Tab-separated table of C-alpha atoms in Angstrom:
chain	number	residue	atom	x	y	z
A	88	UNK	CA	-25.176	3.942	10.611
A	89	UNK	CA	-26.541	5.553	7.484
A	90	UNK	CA	-25.948	2.798	4.952
A	91	UNK	CA	-27.031	4.936	2.043
A	92	UNK	CA	-24.189	7.345	2.660
A	93	UNK	CA	-21.374	4.840	2.469
A	94	UNK	CA	-21.118	4.975	-1.296
A	95	UNK	CA	-19.136	7.236	-3.527
A	96	UNK	CA	-20.088	10.544	-1.942
A	97	UNK	CA	-17.307	12.502	-3.557
A	98	UNK	CA	-15.788	12.173	-7.013
A	99	UNK	CA	-13.376	14.148	-9.097
A	100	UNK	CA	-13.938	15.932	-12.359
A	101	UNK	CA	-11.603	15.702	-15.301
A	102	UNK	CA	-9.599	18.510	-13.696
A	103	UNK	CA	-9.237	16.487	-10.522
A	104	UNK	CA	-11.212	18.791	-8.243
A	105	UNK	CA	-13.549	17.315	-5.644
A	106	UNK	CA	-17.236	18.031	-5.891
A	107	UNK	CA	-18.835	19.751	-2.909
A	108	UNK	CA	-19.721	17.330	-0.145
A	109	UNK	CA	-23.342	16.842	0.891
A	110	UNK	CA	-24.308	19.514	3.401
A	111	UNK	CA	-25.042	18.375	6.939
A	112	UNK	CA	-26.805	20.252	9.673
A	113	UNK	CA	-24.567	21.537	12.437
A	114	UNK	CA	-25.704	18.752	14.768
A	115	UNK	CA	-25.157	16.087	12.096
A	116	UNK	CA	-21.728	17.428	11.195
A	117	UNK	CA	-20.658	17.449	14.829
A	118	UNK	CA	-21.534	13.766	15.215
A	119	UNK	CA	-20.660	12.339	11.773
A	120	UNK	CA	-17.245	10.835	11.075
A	121	UNK	CA	-16.129	11.242	7.486
A	122	UNK	CA	-13.500	8.951	5.951
A	123	UNK	CA	-12.095	10.059	2.597
A	124	UNK	CA	-10.565	7.298	0.450
A	125	UNK	CA	-8.132	9.077	-1.870
A	126	UNK	CA	-6.979	6.514	-4.381
A	127	UNK	CA	-6.290	5.588	-8.009
A	128	UNK	CA	-9.599	4.824	-9.702
A	129	UNK	CA	-8.398	5.014	-13.299
A	130	UNK	CA	-4.608	4.708	-13.611
A	131	UNK	CA	-1.739	2.258	-13.316
A	132	UNK	CA	-2.550	1.316	-9.693
A	133	UNK	CA	-6.316	0.918	-10.080
A	134	UNK	CA	-6.408	-2.850	-9.481
A	135	UNK	CA	-3.913	-2.697	-6.618
A	136	UNK	CA	-5.770	0.122	-4.849
A	137	UNK	CA	-8.865	1.850	-6.261
A	138	UNK	CA	-12.216	0.042	-5.987
A	139	UNK	CA	-10.676	-2.654	-3.784
A	140	UNK	CA	-9.500	-0.064	-1.269
A	141	UNK	CA	-12.966	1.486	-1.247
A	142	UNK	CA	-14.652	-1.899	-0.781
A	143	UNK	CA	-12.411	-2.865	2.122
A	144	UNK	CA	-12.916	0.504	3.815
A	145	UNK	CA	-16.668	0.043	3.479
A	146	UNK	CA	-16.291	-3.458	4.929
A	147	UNK	CA	-14.568	-2.020	7.997
A	148	UNK	CA	-17.381	0.499	8.474
A	149	UNK	CA	-20.010	-2.239	8.141
A	150	UNK	CA	-18.254	-4.472	10.673
A	151	UNK	CA	-17.717	-1.618	13.102
A	152	UNK	CA	-21.488	-1.239	13.325
A	153	UNK	CA	-23.539	1.461	14.975
A	154	UNK	CA	-21.802	2.795	18.084
A	155	UNK	CA	-23.569	6.083	18.519
A	156	UNK	CA	-22.278	8.010	15.516
A	157	UNK	CA	-22.791	7.772	11.733
A	158	UNK	CA	-19.873	7.190	9.368
A	159	UNK	CA	-19.597	8.316	5.766
A	160	UNK	CA	-17.101	7.013	3.208
A	161	UNK	CA	-16.119	9.412	0.420
A	162	UNK	CA	-13.988	8.668	-2.620
A	163	UNK	CA	-11.733	10.716	-4.904
A	164	UNK	CA	-9.267	9.872	-7.673
A	165	UNK	CA	-5.994	11.804	-7.300
A	166	UNK	CA	-4.793	10.634	-10.737
A	167	UNK	CA	-1.363	9.899	-9.186
A	168	UNK	CA	-0.539	13.630	-9.245
A	169	UNK	CA	0.712	15.401	-6.091
A	170	UNK	CA	-0.875	18.752	-6.997
A	171	UNK	CA	-4.290	17.150	-7.424
A	172	UNK	CA	-3.825	15.201	-4.190
A	173	UNK	CA	-2.935	18.368	-2.278
A	174	UNK	CA	-5.935	20.282	-3.675
A	175	UNK	CA	-8.286	17.425	-2.848
A	176	UNK	CA	-6.860	17.085	0.661
A	177	UNK	CA	-7.285	20.796	1.411
A	178	UNK	CA	-10.871	20.783	0.141
A	179	UNK	CA	-11.793	17.626	2.014
A	180	UNK	CA	-10.287	18.717	5.318
A	181	UNK	CA	-11.865	22.168	5.002
A	182	UNK	CA	-15.246	20.557	4.263
A	183	UNK	CA	-15.205	18.314	7.321
A	184	UNK	CA	-13.415	15.120	6.292
A	185	UNK	CA	-11.752	13.707	9.416
A	186	UNK	CA	-9.279	11.263	7.895
A	187	UNK	CA	-7.856	10.588	4.433
A	188	UNK	CA	-7.038	6.946	3.729
A	189	UNK	CA	-5.036	4.898	1.186
A	190	UNK	CA	-3.237	7.630	-0.881
A	191	UNK	CA	-1.253	5.427	-3.309
A	192	UNK	CA	1.767	6.911	-5.102
A	193	UNK	CA	4.458	8.004	-2.687
A	194	UNK	CA	4.828	11.530	-4.006
A	195	UNK	CA	1.110	12.075	-3.380
A	196	UNK	CA	1.260	10.346	0.015
A	197	UNK	CA	4.092	12.578	1.228
A	198	UNK	CA	2.328	15.711	-0.012
A	199	UNK	CA	-1.017	14.813	1.576
A	200	UNK	CA	0.678	13.908	4.871
A	201	UNK	CA	2.153	17.434	4.923
A	202	UNK	CA	-1.299	18.976	4.395
A	203	UNK	CA	-2.708	16.798	7.194
A	204	UNK	CA	0.056	17.941	9.552
A	205	UNK	CA	-0.592	21.586	8.674
A	206	UNK	CA	-4.342	21.253	9.370
A	207	UNK	CA	-4.040	18.888	12.375
A	208	UNK	CA	-5.986	16.252	10.449
A	209	UNK	CA	-5.258	12.569	9.907
A	210	UNK	CA	-3.551	10.847	6.948
A	211	UNK	CA	-3.516	7.035	6.996
A	212	UNK	CA	-1.110	6.090	4.215
A	213	UNK	CA	-1.653	2.557	2.949
A	214	UNK	CA	-1.025	2.587	-0.807
A	215	UNK	CA	2.068	4.821	-0.524
A	216	UNK	CA	5.251	2.808	-0.191
A	217	UNK	CA	8.099	5.165	0.692
A	218	UNK	CA	9.641	4.530	4.102
A	219	UNK	CA	10.267	8.296	4.334
A	220	UNK	CA	6.688	8.602	5.636
A	221	UNK	CA	7.941	7.320	8.992
A	222	UNK	CA	11.473	8.650	8.596
A	223	UNK	CA	12.572	12.255	8.356
A	224	UNK	CA	9.124	13.240	7.049
A	225	UNK	CA	7.125	11.511	9.792
A	226	UNK	CA	4.124	13.353	11.183
A	227	UNK	CA	2.196	13.432	14.488
A	228	UNK	CA	-1.008	13.121	12.432
A	229	UNK	CA	0.181	10.360	10.083
A	230	UNK	CA	0.333	6.559	10.247
A	231	UNK	CA	1.803	4.228	7.611
A	232	UNK	CA	0.025	0.905	7.205
A	233	UNK	CA	0.683	-2.442	5.455
A	234	UNK	CA	4.125	-2.164	3.810
A	235	UNK	CA	6.989	0.134	2.831
A	236	UNK	CA	10.117	0.231	0.693
A	237	UNK	CA	12.443	-0.805	3.536
A	238	UNK	CA	10.350	-3.900	4.345
A	239	UNK	CA	10.134	-4.886	0.663
A	240	UNK	CA	13.850	-4.414	0.093
A	241	UNK	CA	14.787	-6.277	3.267
A	242	UNK	CA	12.582	-9.259	2.484
A	243	UNK	CA	12.788	-9.664	-1.304
A	244	UNK	CA	16.136	-8.008	-1.954
A	245	UNK	CA	17.931	-9.609	0.978
A	246	UNK	CA	16.640	-13.094	0.158
A	247	UNK	CA	17.646	-12.789	-3.502
A	248	UNK	CA	21.227	-11.839	-2.641
A	249	UNK	CA	21.488	-14.729	-0.177
A	250	UNK	CA	20.332	-17.058	-2.949
A	251	UNK	CA	23.267	-15.981	-5.142
A	252	UNK	CA	21.847	-12.956	-6.936
A	253	UNK	CA	24.714	-10.644	-6.006
A	254	UNK	CA	24.861	-8.337	-9.055
A	255	UNK	CA	21.897	-6.098	-9.816
A	256	UNK	CA	20.595	-3.662	-12.397
A	257	UNK	CA	17.503	-1.627	-11.525
A	258	UNK	CA	14.607	-0.558	-13.721
A	259	UNK	CA	13.119	2.215	-11.609
A	260	UNK	CA	9.921	4.250	-11.838
A	261	UNK	CA	11.038	7.877	-11.863
A	262	UNK	CA	9.253	9.285	-8.815
A	263	UNK	CA	9.513	9.166	-5.026
A	264	UNK	CA	8.419	5.539	-4.614
A	265	UNK	CA	10.765	4.112	-7.236
A	266	UNK	CA	13.706	6.130	-5.942
A	267	UNK	CA	13.078	5.024	-2.348
A	268	UNK	CA	12.686	1.365	-3.329
A	269	UNK	CA	15.863	1.413	-5.407
A	270	UNK	CA	17.736	3.168	-2.565
A	271	UNK	CA	16.602	0.710	0.105
A	272	UNK	CA	17.176	-2.370	-2.076
A	273	UNK	CA	20.636	-1.125	-3.131
A	274	UNK	CA	21.597	-0.723	0.524
A	275	UNK	CA	20.652	-4.334	1.246
A	276	UNK	CA	22.432	-5.635	-1.850
A	277	UNK	CA	25.674	-3.850	-0.930
A	278	UNK	CA	25.407	-4.746	2.757
A	279	UNK	CA	25.192	-8.414	1.766
A	280	UNK	CA	28.340	-8.152	-0.369
A	281	UNK	CA	26.618	-7.638	-3.710
A	282	UNK	CA	27.023	-4.832	-6.228
A	283	UNK	CA	24.754	-2.586	-8.268
A	284	UNK	CA	25.833	-2.419	-11.905
A	285	UNK	CA	23.510	0.364	-12.928
A	286	UNK	CA	20.015	1.737	-13.106
A	287	UNK	CA	17.641	3.187	-15.642
A	288	UNK	CA	14.778	5.523	-14.768
A	289	UNK	CA	11.492	5.067	-16.605
A	290	UNK	CA	8.908	7.836	-17.055
A	291	UNK	CA	5.872	7.668	-14.801
A	292	UNK	CA	3.116	7.131	-15.773
A	293	UNK	CA	3.794	7.754	-19.449
A	294	UNK	CA	5.080	4.490	-20.936
A	295	UNK	CA	3.895	0.962	-21.661
A	296	UNK	CA	6.913	-0.108	-23.713
A	297	UNK	CA	9.836	-1.223	-21.554
A	298	UNK	CA	11.783	-2.974	-24.316
A	299	UNK	CA	14.633	-0.438	-24.514
A	300	UNK	CA	15.015	-0.430	-20.725
A	301	UNK	CA	15.098	-4.228	-20.583
A	302	UNK	CA	17.702	-4.357	-23.357
A	303	UNK	CA	19.849	-1.844	-21.465
A	304	UNK	CA	19.526	-3.862	-18.267
A	305	UNK	CA	20.374	-7.124	-20.032
A	306	UNK	CA	23.455	-5.571	-21.631
A	307	UNK	CA	24.938	-4.894	-18.184
A	308	UNK	CA	24.931	-8.685	-17.611
A	309	UNK	CA	23.587	-8.672	-14.052
A	310	UNK	CA	22.444	-11.775	-12.260
A	311	UNK	CA	19.307	-9.911	-11.199
A	312	UNK	CA	17.164	-7.216	-12.796
A	313	UNK	CA	15.397	-5.436	-9.954
A	314	UNK	CA	12.014	-3.961	-10.831
A	315	UNK	CA	11.563	-0.886	-8.642
A	316	UNK	CA	8.090	-0.155	-9.961
A	317	UNK	CA	4.511	-1.307	-9.438
A	318	UNK	CA	1.119	-1.886	-11.014
A	319	UNK	CA	0.902	-1.909	-14.814
A	320	UNK	CA	4.602	-0.973	-15.024
A	321	UNK	CA	5.568	-4.200	-13.245
A	322	UNK	CA	3.103	-6.286	-15.253
A	323	UNK	CA	4.413	-4.919	-18.561
A	324	UNK	CA	8.048	-5.404	-17.497
A	325	UNK	CA	7.504	-9.049	-16.535
A	326	UNK	CA	5.538	-9.862	-19.678
A	327	UNK	CA	8.022	-8.160	-21.992
A	328	UNK	CA	10.993	-9.777	-20.224
A	329	UNK	CA	9.352	-13.155	-20.888
A	330	UNK	CA	8.890	-12.252	-24.559
A	331	UNK	CA	12.599	-11.407	-24.835
A	332	UNK	CA	13.578	-14.655	-23.077
A	333	UNK	CA	15.600	-12.772	-20.461
A	334	UNK	CA	15.071	-15.298	-17.675
A	335	UNK	CA	15.968	-18.160	-20.054
A	336	UNK	CA	19.387	-16.518	-20.356
A	337	UNK	CA	19.973	-16.971	-16.655
A	338	UNK	CA	19.002	-13.497	-15.452
A	339	UNK	CA	16.549	-13.476	-12.565
A	340	UNK	CA	13.769	-10.925	-12.255
A	341	UNK	CA	13.243	-9.563	-8.755
A	342	UNK	CA	9.958	-7.713	-8.519
A	343	UNK	CA	10.399	-5.556	-5.456
A	344	UNK	CA	6.701	-4.723	-5.297
A	345	UNK	CA	4.336	-7.347	-6.666
A	346	UNK	CA	0.737	-7.869	-5.569
A	347	UNK	CA	-1.550	-10.837	-6.055
A	348	UNK	CA	-3.629	-8.637	-8.357
A	349	UNK	CA	-0.517	-8.242	-10.553
A	350	UNK	CA	0.071	-12.001	-10.562
A	351	UNK	CA	-3.516	-12.479	-11.707
A	352	UNK	CA	-2.860	-10.158	-14.666
A	353	UNK	CA	0.521	-11.701	-15.503
A	354	UNK	CA	-0.698	-15.309	-15.231
A	355	UNK	CA	1.044	-18.232	-13.575
A	356	UNK	CA	2.603	-19.469	-16.819
A	357	UNK	CA	4.588	-16.233	-17.163
A	358	UNK	CA	4.886	-15.329	-13.486
A	359	UNK	CA	5.875	-18.719	-12.011
A	360	UNK	CA	8.976	-18.537	-9.854
A	361	UNK	CA	8.766	-14.794	-9.224
A	362	UNK	CA	9.565	-13.954	-5.609
A	363	UNK	CA	7.865	-11.075	-3.835
A	364	UNK	CA	6.896	-9.877	-0.363
A	365	UNK	CA	3.499	-8.963	1.066
A	366	UNK	CA	2.212	-8.456	4.586
A	367	UNK	CA	-1.141	-10.045	3.741
A	368	UNK	CA	-2.142	-13.092	1.694
A	369	UNK	CA	-5.759	-14.169	1.638
A	370	UNK	CA	-4.898	-17.853	2.175
A	371	UNK	CA	-2.474	-17.462	5.102
A	372	UNK	CA	-4.781	-18.704	7.866
A	373	UNK	CA	-8.410	-19.084	8.960
A	374	UNK	CA	-8.756	-15.393	9.843
A	375	UNK	CA	-7.425	-14.084	6.508
A	376	UNK	CA	-9.688	-16.513	4.662
A	377	UNK	CA	-12.696	-15.406	6.748
A	378	UNK	CA	-11.983	-11.719	6.038
A	379	UNK	CA	-11.633	-12.469	2.334
A	380	UNK	CA	-14.951	-14.322	2.201
A	381	UNK	CA	-16.685	-11.338	3.798
A	382	UNK	CA	-15.256	-8.730	1.457
A	383	UNK	CA	-15.344	-10.597	-1.867
A	384	UNK	CA	-18.998	-9.740	-2.605
A	385	UNK	CA	-17.938	-6.064	-2.554
A	386	UNK	CA	-14.988	-6.559	-4.945
A	387	UNK	CA	-15.942	-8.959	-7.761
A	388	UNK	CA	-13.132	-10.256	-10.000
A	389	UNK	CA	-10.472	-9.390	-7.404
A	390	UNK	CA	-8.965	-10.888	-4.273
A	391	UNK	CA	-7.611	-8.469	-1.661
A	392	UNK	CA	-3.916	-7.668	-1.483
A	393	UNK	CA	-2.065	-6.040	1.416
A	394	UNK	CA	-3.158	-2.518	0.390
A	395	UNK	CA	-6.830	-3.501	0.280
A	396	UNK	CA	-6.509	-5.337	3.588
A	397	UNK	CA	-4.559	-2.388	4.995
A	398	UNK	CA	-7.423	-0.007	4.208
A	399	UNK	CA	-9.771	-2.322	6.092
A	400	UNK	CA	-7.415	-2.606	9.050
A	401	UNK	CA	-6.592	1.122	9.224
A	402	UNK	CA	-10.230	2.230	8.945
A	403	UNK	CA	-11.348	-0.248	11.600
A	404	UNK	CA	-8.640	0.790	14.057
A	405	UNK	CA	-9.387	4.469	13.471
A	406	UNK	CA	-13.077	3.920	14.219
A	407	UNK	CA	-12.229	1.990	17.383
A	408	UNK	CA	-10.108	4.931	18.525
A	409	UNK	CA	-12.943	7.362	17.780
A	410	UNK	CA	-15.315	5.228	19.852
A	411	UNK	CA	-12.763	5.125	22.659
A	412	UNK	CA	-12.186	8.906	22.667
A	413	UNK	CA	-15.645	10.105	21.740
A	414	UNK	CA	-16.494	11.978	18.548
A	415	UNK	CA	-16.004	15.555	19.877
A	416	UNK	CA	-12.499	14.826	21.151
A	417	UNK	CA	-11.611	12.875	17.997
A	418	UNK	CA	-12.682	15.761	15.777
A	419	UNK	CA	-10.857	18.359	17.845
A	420	UNK	CA	-7.317	17.192	17.098
A	421	UNK	CA	-5.854	14.807	14.545
A	422	UNK	CA	-2.686	14.523	16.629
A	423	UNK	CA	-4.688	13.450	19.679
A	424	UNK	CA	-6.550	10.685	17.893
A	425	UNK	CA	-3.358	9.429	16.218
A	426	UNK	CA	-1.764	9.302	19.682
A	427	UNK	CA	-4.745	7.247	20.871
A	428	UNK	CA	-4.411	4.919	17.870
A	429	UNK	CA	-0.748	4.378	18.763
A	430	UNK	CA	-1.632	3.671	22.390
A	431	UNK	CA	-4.239	1.044	21.484
A	432	UNK	CA	-3.134	-2.402	20.227
A	433	UNK	CA	-4.311	-3.229	16.701
A	434	UNK	CA	-6.419	-6.334	16.139
A	435	UNK	CA	-8.309	-7.550	13.073
A	436	UNK	CA	-8.752	-10.592	10.853
A	437	UNK	CA	-6.488	-9.275	8.088
A	438	UNK	CA	-3.304	-8.785	10.137
A	439	UNK	CA	-4.080	-10.258	13.555
A	440	UNK	CA	-2.619	-8.590	16.635
A	441	UNK	CA	-0.157	-5.732	16.271
A	442	UNK	CA	0.828	-2.234	17.284
A	443	UNK	CA	1.762	1.188	15.925
A	444	UNK	CA	5.203	2.598	16.775
A	445	UNK	CA	5.815	6.172	17.858
A	446	UNK	CA	7.102	7.052	14.365
A	447	UNK	CA	3.720	6.053	12.924
A	448	UNK	CA	4.804	2.684	11.524
A	449	UNK	CA	2.109	-0.021	11.851
A	450	UNK	CA	3.963	-3.266	12.553
A	451	UNK	CA	2.998	-6.629	11.061
A	452	UNK	CA	4.858	-9.717	9.817
A	453	UNK	CA	6.266	-9.778	6.280
A	454	UNK	CA	5.947	-12.876	4.099
A	455	UNK	CA	8.409	-13.833	1.378
A	456	UNK	CA	6.273	-15.466	-1.301
A	457	UNK	CA	6.941	-17.375	-4.504
A	458	UNK	CA	4.500	-17.477	-7.406
A	459	UNK	CA	3.340	-21.047	-8.020
A	460	UNK	CA	3.672	-22.939	-11.264
A	461	UNK	CA	0.323	-23.563	-12.993
A	462	UNK	CA	0.279	-27.229	-11.953
A	463	UNK	CA	0.795	-26.281	-8.287
A	464	UNK	CA	-2.283	-24.064	-8.111
A	465	UNK	CA	-5.335	-25.972	-6.881
A	466	UNK	CA	-7.997	-23.250	-6.930
A	467	UNK	CA	-8.707	-19.751	-8.282
A	468	UNK	CA	-6.303	-17.171	-6.793
A	469	UNK	CA	-4.187	-19.964	-5.236
A	470	UNK	CA	-1.049	-18.212	-6.430
A	471	UNK	CA	1.562	-18.160	-3.662
A	472	UNK	CA	3.622	-20.422	-1.469
A	473	UNK	CA	5.208	-18.924	1.632
A	474	UNK	CA	9.009	-19.228	1.667
A	475	UNK	CA	9.720	-17.450	4.948
A	476	UNK	CA	8.199	-15.114	7.520
A	477	UNK	CA	9.876	-12.069	9.048
A	478	UNK	CA	8.396	-11.213	12.472
A	479	UNK	CA	6.662	-7.851	12.847
A	480	UNK	CA	9.330	-6.361	15.110
A	481	UNK	CA	12.044	-7.220	12.569
A	482	UNK	CA	10.281	-6.580	9.253
A	483	UNK	CA	10.536	-2.783	9.217
A	484	UNK	CA	13.384	-0.318	9.629
A	485	UNK	CA	14.690	-0.092	13.196
A	486	UNK	CA	13.118	2.818	15.031
A	487	UNK	CA	16.448	4.482	15.761
A	488	UNK	CA	17.508	4.450	12.086
A	489	UNK	CA	14.601	6.402	10.653
A	490	UNK	CA	15.553	9.883	11.938
A	491	UNK	CA	11.913	10.606	12.745
A	492	UNK	CA	11.753	13.742	14.944
A	493	UNK	CA	8.890	12.177	16.937
A	494	UNK	CA	11.234	9.503	18.280
A	495	UNK	CA	12.953	10.410	21.503
A	496	UNK	CA	16.671	9.655	21.426
């Protein structure tokens, strides 16, 4: 391995265009695997993806070790804009990048997956949430890791309705992710006998003041305000709801996508009692704690969430498949290496044993978590207690329901 080349080998300018990649000789290019981490390095999802996703990808490369071919990790900031993501993807693939990883923001993830399909290259979506990635828009060169809107809605939304929260009002980020999360959560609410009283769409990513949206939600008098957003949007919603005393009036907040990095920003005093779902928590077991200890030196001031851990897991499994196929065969066809990744069982310290379905969905258990009260936390980042676990085969949308054309009826 060429350790010096694992850093930030590609960046983006203010216009979002990737710089030219370092030139390799023909022999080097034929034997070098290039992983492009396309992520949010400066926007609303920076803490949930960004540097942490890069660090965990680098950790996977370091643990994979030298197996006869060098690996380079490149980084670009797509600024949460589909057009920038598409331009970056085309440039990277044309310049010899073999796989693009992370891709937060569902609109960007869907767009990049389409480019990967067109060029027979690989897109490993981790930060994108929409379940459409393995539904009607599934791809033979795409895999969806870590979590999705169906899994979040099933776990958090379903549990909240069962606990008595049977009337909802949604505050929804106005783009593909928010729409998909609201759709999937609404389906679970109605299926459980609940009702949706209304929704309000918030601009993305152009607001930090959610007061008018919270007032509108409160006026509908729901039992639950569902937050179909993420990152700084979720943090600001929770903090402003606390300032308005909304939960003291008997309305419950259901954050449909909340990460431990968000809880750290919100604080236990404000966030205590919030329920959320993740597929990874650093303190779940000995293996998750061991992985976290290894990666923490690369990501100071953060603990990994399921996106960070998903980048580690996806990169490691990809490299194992490359080693199994051989570099020439892996480079020849993205569809072939994705097929090999699906055929091989997944195994790592972040998620344990698992598999990838034919629609591209990576399966893993889902954990319903509750944010601890300050007095319950015994150590830094000791933020969650596990309420229930949904097994991997049950956590995600049934294969037959996704309408993925790759699935044989």
